[in-house]
Short mmCIF file of C-alpha atoms and ligand atoms in Angstrom, two decimals:
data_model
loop_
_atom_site.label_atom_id
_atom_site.label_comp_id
_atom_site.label_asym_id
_atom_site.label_seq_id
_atom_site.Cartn_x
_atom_site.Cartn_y
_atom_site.Cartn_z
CA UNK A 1 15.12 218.55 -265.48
CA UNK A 2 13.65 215.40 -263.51
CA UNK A 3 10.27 216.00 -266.30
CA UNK A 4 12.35 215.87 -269.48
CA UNK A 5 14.32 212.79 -268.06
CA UNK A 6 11.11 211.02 -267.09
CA UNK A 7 10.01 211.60 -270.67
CA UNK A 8 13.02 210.84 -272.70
CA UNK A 9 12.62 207.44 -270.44
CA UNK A 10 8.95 206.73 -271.17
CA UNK A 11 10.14 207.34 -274.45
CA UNK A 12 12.37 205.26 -274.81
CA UNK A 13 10.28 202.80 -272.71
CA UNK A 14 7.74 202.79 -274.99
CA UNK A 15 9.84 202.52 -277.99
CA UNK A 16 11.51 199.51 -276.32
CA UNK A 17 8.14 198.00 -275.75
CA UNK A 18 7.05 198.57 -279.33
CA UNK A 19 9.94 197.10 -280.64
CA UNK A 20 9.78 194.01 -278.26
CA UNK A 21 5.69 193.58 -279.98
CA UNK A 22 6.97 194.02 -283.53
CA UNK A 23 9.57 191.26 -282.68
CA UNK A 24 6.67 189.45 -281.24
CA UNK A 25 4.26 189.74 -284.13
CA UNK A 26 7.28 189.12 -286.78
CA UNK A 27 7.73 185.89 -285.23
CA UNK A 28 4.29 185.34 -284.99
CA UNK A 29 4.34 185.76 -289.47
CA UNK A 30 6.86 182.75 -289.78
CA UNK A 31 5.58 179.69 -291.16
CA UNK A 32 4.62 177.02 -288.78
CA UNK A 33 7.82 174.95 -290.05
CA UNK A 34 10.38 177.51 -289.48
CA UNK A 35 8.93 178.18 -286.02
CA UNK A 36 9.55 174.43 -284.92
CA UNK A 37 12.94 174.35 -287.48
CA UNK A 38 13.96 177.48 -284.90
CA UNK A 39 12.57 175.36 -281.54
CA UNK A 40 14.52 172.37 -282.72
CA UNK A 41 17.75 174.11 -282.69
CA UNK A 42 17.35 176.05 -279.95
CA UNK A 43 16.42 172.44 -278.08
CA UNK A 44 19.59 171.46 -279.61
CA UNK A 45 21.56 174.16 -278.60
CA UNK A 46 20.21 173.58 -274.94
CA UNK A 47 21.10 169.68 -275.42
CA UNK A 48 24.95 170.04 -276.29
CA UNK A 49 25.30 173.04 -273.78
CA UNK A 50 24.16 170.59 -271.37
CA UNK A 51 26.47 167.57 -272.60
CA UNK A 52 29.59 170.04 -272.61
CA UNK A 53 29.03 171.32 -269.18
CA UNK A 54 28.45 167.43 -268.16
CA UNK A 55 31.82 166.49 -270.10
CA UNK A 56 33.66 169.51 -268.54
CA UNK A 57 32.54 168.75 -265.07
CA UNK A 58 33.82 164.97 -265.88
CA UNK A 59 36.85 166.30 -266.74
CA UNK A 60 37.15 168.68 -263.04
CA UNK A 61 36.23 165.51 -261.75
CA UNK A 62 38.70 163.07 -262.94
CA UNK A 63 41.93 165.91 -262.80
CA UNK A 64 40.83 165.81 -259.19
CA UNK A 65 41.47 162.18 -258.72
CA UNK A 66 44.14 162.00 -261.16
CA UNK A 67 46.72 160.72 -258.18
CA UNK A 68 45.31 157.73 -257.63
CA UNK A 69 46.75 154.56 -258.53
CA UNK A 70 44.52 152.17 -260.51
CA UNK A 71 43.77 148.85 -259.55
CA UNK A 72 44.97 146.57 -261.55
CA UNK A 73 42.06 143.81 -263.40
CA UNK A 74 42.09 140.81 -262.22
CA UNK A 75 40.33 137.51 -264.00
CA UNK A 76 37.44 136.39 -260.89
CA UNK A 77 35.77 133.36 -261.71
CA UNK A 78 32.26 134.77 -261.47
CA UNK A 79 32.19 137.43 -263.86
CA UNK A 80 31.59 134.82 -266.66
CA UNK A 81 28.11 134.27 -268.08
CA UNK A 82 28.10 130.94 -266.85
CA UNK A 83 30.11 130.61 -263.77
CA UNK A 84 29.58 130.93 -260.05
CA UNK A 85 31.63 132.31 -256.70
CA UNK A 86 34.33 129.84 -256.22
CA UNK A 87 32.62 128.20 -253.26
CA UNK A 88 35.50 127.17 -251.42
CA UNK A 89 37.29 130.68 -252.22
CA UNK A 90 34.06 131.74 -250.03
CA UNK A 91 33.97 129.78 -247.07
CA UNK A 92 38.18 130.50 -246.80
CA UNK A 93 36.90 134.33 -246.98
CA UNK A 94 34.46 133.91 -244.41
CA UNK A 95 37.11 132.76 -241.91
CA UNK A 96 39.50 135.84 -242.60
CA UNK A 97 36.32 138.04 -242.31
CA UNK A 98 35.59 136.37 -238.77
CA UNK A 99 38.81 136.15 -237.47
CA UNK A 100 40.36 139.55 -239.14
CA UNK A 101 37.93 142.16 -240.14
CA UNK A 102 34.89 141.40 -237.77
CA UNK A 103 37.00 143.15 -234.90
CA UNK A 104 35.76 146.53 -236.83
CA UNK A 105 33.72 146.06 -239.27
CA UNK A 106 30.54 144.61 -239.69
CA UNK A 107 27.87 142.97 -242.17
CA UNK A 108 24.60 144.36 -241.65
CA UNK A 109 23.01 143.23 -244.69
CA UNK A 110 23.93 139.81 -244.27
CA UNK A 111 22.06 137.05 -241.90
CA UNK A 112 23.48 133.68 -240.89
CA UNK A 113 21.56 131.66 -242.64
CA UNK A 114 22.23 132.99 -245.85
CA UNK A 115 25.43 130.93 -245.30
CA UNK A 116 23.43 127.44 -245.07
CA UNK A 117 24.46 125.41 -248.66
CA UNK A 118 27.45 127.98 -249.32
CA UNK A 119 29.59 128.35 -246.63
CA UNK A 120 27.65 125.97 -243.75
CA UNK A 121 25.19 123.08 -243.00
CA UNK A 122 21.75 124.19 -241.46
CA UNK A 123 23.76 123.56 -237.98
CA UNK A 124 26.57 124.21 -238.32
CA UNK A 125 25.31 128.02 -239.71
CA UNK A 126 22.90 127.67 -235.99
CA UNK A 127 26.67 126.98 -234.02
CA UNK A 128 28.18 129.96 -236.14
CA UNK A 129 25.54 132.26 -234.99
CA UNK A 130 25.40 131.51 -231.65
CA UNK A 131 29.46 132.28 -231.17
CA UNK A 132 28.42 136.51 -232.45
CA UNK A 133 26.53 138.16 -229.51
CA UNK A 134 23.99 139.92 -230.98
CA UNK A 135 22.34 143.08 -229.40
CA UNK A 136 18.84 142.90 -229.28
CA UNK A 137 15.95 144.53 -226.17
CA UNK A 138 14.66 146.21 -224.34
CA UNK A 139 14.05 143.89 -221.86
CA UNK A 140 11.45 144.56 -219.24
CA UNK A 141 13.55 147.06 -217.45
CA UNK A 142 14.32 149.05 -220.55
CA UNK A 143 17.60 147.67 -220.99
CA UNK A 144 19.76 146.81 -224.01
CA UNK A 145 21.36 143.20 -223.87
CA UNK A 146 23.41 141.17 -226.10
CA UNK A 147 22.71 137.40 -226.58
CA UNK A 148 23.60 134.60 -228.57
CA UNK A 149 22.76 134.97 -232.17
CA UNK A 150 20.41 133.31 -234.32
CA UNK A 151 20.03 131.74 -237.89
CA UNK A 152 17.59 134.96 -238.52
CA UNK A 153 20.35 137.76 -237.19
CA UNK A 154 22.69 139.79 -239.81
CA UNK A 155 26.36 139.57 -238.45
CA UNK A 156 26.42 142.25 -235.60
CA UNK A 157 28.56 145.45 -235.38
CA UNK A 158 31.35 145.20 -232.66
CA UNK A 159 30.77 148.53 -231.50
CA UNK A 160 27.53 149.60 -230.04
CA UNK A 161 27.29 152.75 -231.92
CA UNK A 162 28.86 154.81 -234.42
CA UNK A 163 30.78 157.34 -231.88
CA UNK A 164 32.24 154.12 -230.02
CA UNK A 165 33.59 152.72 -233.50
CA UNK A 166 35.25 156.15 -234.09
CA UNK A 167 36.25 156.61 -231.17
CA UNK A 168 38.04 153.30 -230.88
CA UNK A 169 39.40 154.15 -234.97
CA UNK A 170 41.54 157.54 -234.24
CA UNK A 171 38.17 159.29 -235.01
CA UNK A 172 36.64 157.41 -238.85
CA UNK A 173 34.13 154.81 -237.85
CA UNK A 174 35.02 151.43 -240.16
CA UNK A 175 32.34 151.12 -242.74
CA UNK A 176 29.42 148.17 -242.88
CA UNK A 177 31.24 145.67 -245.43
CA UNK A 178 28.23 144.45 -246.94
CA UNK A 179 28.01 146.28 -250.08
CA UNK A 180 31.31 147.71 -249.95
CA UNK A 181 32.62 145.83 -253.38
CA UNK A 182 29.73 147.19 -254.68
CA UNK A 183 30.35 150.66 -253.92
CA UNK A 184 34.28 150.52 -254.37
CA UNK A 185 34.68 151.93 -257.83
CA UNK A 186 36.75 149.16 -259.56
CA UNK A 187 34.70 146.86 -257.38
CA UNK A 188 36.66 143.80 -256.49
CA UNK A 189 39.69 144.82 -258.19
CA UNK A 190 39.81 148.12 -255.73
CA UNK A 191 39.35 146.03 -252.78
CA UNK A 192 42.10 143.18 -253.62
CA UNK A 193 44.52 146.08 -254.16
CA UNK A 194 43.31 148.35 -251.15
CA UNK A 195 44.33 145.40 -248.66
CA UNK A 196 47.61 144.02 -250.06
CA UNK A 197 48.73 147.92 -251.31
CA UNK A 198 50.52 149.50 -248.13
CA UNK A 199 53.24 150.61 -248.44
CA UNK A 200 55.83 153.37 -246.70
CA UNK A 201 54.88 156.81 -247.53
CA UNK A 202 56.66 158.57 -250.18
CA UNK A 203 59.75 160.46 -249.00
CA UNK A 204 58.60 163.98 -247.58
CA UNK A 205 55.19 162.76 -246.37
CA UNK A 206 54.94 162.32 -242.76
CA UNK A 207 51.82 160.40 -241.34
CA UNK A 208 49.91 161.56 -238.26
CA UNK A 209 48.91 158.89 -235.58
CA UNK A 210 46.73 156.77 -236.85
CA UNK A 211 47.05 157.38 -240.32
CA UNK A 212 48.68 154.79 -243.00
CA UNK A 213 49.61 155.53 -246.59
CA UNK A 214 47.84 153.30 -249.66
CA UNK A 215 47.98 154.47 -253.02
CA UNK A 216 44.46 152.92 -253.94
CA UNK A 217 42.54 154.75 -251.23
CA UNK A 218 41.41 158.45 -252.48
CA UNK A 219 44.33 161.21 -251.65
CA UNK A 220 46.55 157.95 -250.09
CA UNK A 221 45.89 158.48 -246.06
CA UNK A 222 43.82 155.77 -245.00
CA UNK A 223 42.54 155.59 -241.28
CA UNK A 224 42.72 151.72 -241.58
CA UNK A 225 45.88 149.90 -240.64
CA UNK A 226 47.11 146.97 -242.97
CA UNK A 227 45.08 144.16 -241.77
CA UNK A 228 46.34 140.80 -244.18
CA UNK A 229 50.14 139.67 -243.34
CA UNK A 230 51.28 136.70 -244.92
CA UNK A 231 50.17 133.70 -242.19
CA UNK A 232 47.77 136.25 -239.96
CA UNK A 233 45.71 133.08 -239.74
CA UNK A 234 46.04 129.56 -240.59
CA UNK A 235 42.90 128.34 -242.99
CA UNK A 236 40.95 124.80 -241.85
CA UNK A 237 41.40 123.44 -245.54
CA UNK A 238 45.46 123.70 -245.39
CA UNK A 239 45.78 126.54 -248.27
CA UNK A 240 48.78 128.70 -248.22
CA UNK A 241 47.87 131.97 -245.74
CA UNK A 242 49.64 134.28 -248.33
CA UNK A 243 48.70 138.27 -247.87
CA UNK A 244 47.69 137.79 -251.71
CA UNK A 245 45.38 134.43 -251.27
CA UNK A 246 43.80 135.81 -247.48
CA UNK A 247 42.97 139.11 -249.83
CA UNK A 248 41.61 137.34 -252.72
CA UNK A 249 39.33 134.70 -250.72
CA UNK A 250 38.14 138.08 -248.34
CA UNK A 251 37.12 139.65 -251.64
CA UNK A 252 35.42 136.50 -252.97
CA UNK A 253 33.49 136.12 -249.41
CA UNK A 254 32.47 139.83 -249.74
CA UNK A 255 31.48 139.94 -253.49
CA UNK A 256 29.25 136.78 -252.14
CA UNK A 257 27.65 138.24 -249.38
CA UNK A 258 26.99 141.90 -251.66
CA UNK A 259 25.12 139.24 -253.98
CA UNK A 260 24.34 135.73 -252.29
CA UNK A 261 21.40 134.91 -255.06
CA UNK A 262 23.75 136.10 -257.80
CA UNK A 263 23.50 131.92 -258.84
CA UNK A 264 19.83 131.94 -258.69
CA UNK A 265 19.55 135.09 -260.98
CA UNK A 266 22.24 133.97 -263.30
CA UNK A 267 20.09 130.41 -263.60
CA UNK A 268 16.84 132.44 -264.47
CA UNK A 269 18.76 134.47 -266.81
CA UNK A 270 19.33 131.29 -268.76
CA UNK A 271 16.31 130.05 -268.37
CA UNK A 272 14.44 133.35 -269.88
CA UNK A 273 17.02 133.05 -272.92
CA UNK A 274 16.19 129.73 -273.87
CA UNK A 275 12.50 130.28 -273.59
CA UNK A 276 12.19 133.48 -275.27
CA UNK A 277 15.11 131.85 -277.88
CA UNK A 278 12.33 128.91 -278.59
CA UNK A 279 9.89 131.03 -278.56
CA UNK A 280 11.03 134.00 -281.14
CA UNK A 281 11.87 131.02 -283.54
CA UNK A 282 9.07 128.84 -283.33
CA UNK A 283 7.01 132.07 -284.16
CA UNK A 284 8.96 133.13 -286.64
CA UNK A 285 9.01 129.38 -288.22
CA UNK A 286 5.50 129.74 -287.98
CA UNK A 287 4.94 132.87 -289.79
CA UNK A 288 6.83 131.53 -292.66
CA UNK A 289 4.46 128.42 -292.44
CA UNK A 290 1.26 130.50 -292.53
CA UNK A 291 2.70 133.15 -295.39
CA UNK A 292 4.24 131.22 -297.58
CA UNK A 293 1.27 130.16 -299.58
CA UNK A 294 0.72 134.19 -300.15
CA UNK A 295 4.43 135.11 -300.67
CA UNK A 296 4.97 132.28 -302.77
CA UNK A 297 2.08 132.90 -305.54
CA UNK A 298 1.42 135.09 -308.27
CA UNK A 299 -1.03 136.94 -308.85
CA UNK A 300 -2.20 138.70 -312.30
CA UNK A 301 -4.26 142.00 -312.51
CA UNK A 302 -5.32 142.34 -316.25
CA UNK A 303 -7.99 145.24 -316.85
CA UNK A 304 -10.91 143.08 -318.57
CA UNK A 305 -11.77 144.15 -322.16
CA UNK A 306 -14.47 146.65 -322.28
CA UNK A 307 -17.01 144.92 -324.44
CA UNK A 308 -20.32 147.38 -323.89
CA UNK A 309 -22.00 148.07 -327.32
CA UNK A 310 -21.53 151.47 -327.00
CA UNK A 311 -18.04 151.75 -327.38
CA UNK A 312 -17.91 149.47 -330.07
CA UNK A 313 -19.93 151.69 -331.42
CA UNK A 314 -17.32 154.53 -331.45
CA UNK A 315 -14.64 152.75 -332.39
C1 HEC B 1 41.46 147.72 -236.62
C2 HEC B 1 40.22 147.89 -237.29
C3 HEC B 1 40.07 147.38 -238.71
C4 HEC B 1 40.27 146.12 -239.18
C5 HEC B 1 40.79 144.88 -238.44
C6 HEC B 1 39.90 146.14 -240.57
N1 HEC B 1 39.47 147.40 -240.91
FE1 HEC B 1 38.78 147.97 -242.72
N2 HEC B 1 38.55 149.87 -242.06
C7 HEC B 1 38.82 150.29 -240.78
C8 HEC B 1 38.62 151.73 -240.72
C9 HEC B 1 38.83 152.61 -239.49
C10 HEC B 1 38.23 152.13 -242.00
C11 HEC B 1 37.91 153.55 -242.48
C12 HEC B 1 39.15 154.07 -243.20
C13 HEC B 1 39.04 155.47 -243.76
O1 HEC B 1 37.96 155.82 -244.29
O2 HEC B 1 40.04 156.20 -243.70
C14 HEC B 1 38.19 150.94 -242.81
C15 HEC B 1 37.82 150.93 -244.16
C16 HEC B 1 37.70 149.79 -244.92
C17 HEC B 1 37.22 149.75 -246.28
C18 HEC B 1 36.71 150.93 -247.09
C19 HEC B 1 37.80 151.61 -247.83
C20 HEC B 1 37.26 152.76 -248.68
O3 HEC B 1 37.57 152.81 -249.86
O4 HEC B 1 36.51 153.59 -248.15
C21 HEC B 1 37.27 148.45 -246.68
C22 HEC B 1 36.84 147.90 -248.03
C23 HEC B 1 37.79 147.68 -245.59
N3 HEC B 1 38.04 148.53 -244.54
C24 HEC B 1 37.98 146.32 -245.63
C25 HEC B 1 38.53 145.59 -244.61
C26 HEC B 1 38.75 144.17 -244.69
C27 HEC B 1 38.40 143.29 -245.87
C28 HEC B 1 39.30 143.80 -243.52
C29 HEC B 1 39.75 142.43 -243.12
C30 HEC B 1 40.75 141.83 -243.92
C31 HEC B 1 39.42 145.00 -242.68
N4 HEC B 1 38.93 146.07 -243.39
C32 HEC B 1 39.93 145.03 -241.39
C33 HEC B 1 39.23 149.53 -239.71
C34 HEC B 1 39.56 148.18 -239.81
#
């Protein structure tokens, strides 16, 4: 029994294997174009397999975030061509960063004298720095200390490490602000409407300790209390302390420090379109100089009159 059934399998084995090489051999008769016609749609096929599975994915994606409220757009200043941070915007968002948000969060990315021409004078920056201990060491004994800081320090964390911001945050450390508009999807727009959107949970929804609802933030429970009430601080400059202005001018003073040479790019920008402007048109202005002679004249092949004796001769 165990015989015949090993040879009806080599049998059929073989016959398999045969039928794979005629397979192999029949393609190996088409024409050279039909081969790469066939490769090119099987690419194809590969190619929009790939962009469906990427569109369905997108789609999984964006049902899963469906509940979150959109930020509304809003028109700031420096997302013309042209235009800059409204400086004084800036320096108003520094002072609600310092006297608000710097209790958690901090701004590694960003050193002190970045601020010197925006926000501060070269000493004034030097007095701003020294009022933020920094931690720096180890001194000789092998021990951490904090000190004044200086023009060259980024603005320090409060805590000393992540488990002592968590544990002082009911257990989510607050993130580094530098590049947070840059991460936020929506940007600026998120992080207007993240600070003035708190609100009273919906009716059923009760929060834990610690917890606040905001539709912006992903799934609604944030970790973060509502930080901007109308008059939390008074600005130097006299402007209104409304929750709406204090979140604008923090989200001006952030979008500034996630890109403080956004001015010098933007001016360099210009400057490459102007020279490259002047320079594709003077070329082309003197192509046209240098061709026009050709373009502009005609020329005349005639086939010259065969004058040999010989076939005068025939004729
Ligand atoms: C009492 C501490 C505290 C203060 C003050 C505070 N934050 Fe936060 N912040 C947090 C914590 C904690 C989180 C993390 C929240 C989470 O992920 O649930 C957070 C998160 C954030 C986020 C990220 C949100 C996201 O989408 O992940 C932004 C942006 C932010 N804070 C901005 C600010 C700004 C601007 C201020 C000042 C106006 C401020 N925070 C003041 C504790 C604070």
């Amino acid at each position: 029994m165990a015989a015949v059934v090993n040879r009806v399998s080599r049998q059929a084995l073989l016959k398999a294997k045969s039928l794979q090489h005629n397979q192999q051999a029949n393609f190996g008769n088409f024409s050279k174009r039909t081969k790469n016609i066939a490769l090119g749609a099987l690419g194809l096929a590969a190619a929009g397999g790939t962009v469906a599975t990427a569109v369905a994915c997108g789609g999984a994606v964006h049902a899963a975030t469906e509940l979150i409220l959109h930020a509304p757009r809003m028109p700031w200043p420096h997302q013309g061509l042209f235009t800059d941070f409204d400086k004084r915007s800036v320096k108003r968002g520094y002072q609600v960063y310092k006297q608000v948000c710097a209790a958690c969060h901090s701004l590694e990315y960003v050193r002190f004298r970045e601020m010197i021409g925006v926000i501060f004078s070269r000493d004034e920056a030097k007095a701003e720095a020294a009022e933020f201990q920094v931690l720096d060491g180890p001194d000789p004994e092998g021990h951490m200390f904090r000190r004044p800081g200086l023009l060259i320090d980024a603005f320090p964390s409060p805590y000393d490490n992540v488990e002592a911001a968590k544990a002082a945050n009911n257990g989510v450390a607050p993130p580094d602000l530098s590049y947070q508009v840059k991460a936020a999807h929506q940007g600026p727009d998120y992080i207007f409407s993240l600070l003035t959107g708190y609100r009273d949970p919906p009716a059923g929804v009760t929060l834990m300790e610690g917890v606040h609802y905001n539709p912006y933030y992903e799934g609604g429970l944030i970790a973060m209390a509502q930080a901007l009430y109308d008059d939390i601080i008074e600005y130097d400059d006299g402007t209104p302390a409304t929750q709406a202005q204090l979140a604008k001018d923090v989200t001006t003073f952030l979008l500034w420090a996630s890109n403080p040479d956004m001015e010098v790019r933007k001016r360099a920008w210009l400057k490459c379109t102007i020279g490259l402007l002047v320079i594709g048109l003077s070329s082309y202005y003197w192509k046209r100089l240098k061709w026009v002679s050709l373009k502009s004249s005609k020329f005349m092949f005639t086939k010259s009159k065969p004058t040999t004796d010989k076939y005068l001769k025939k004729k």
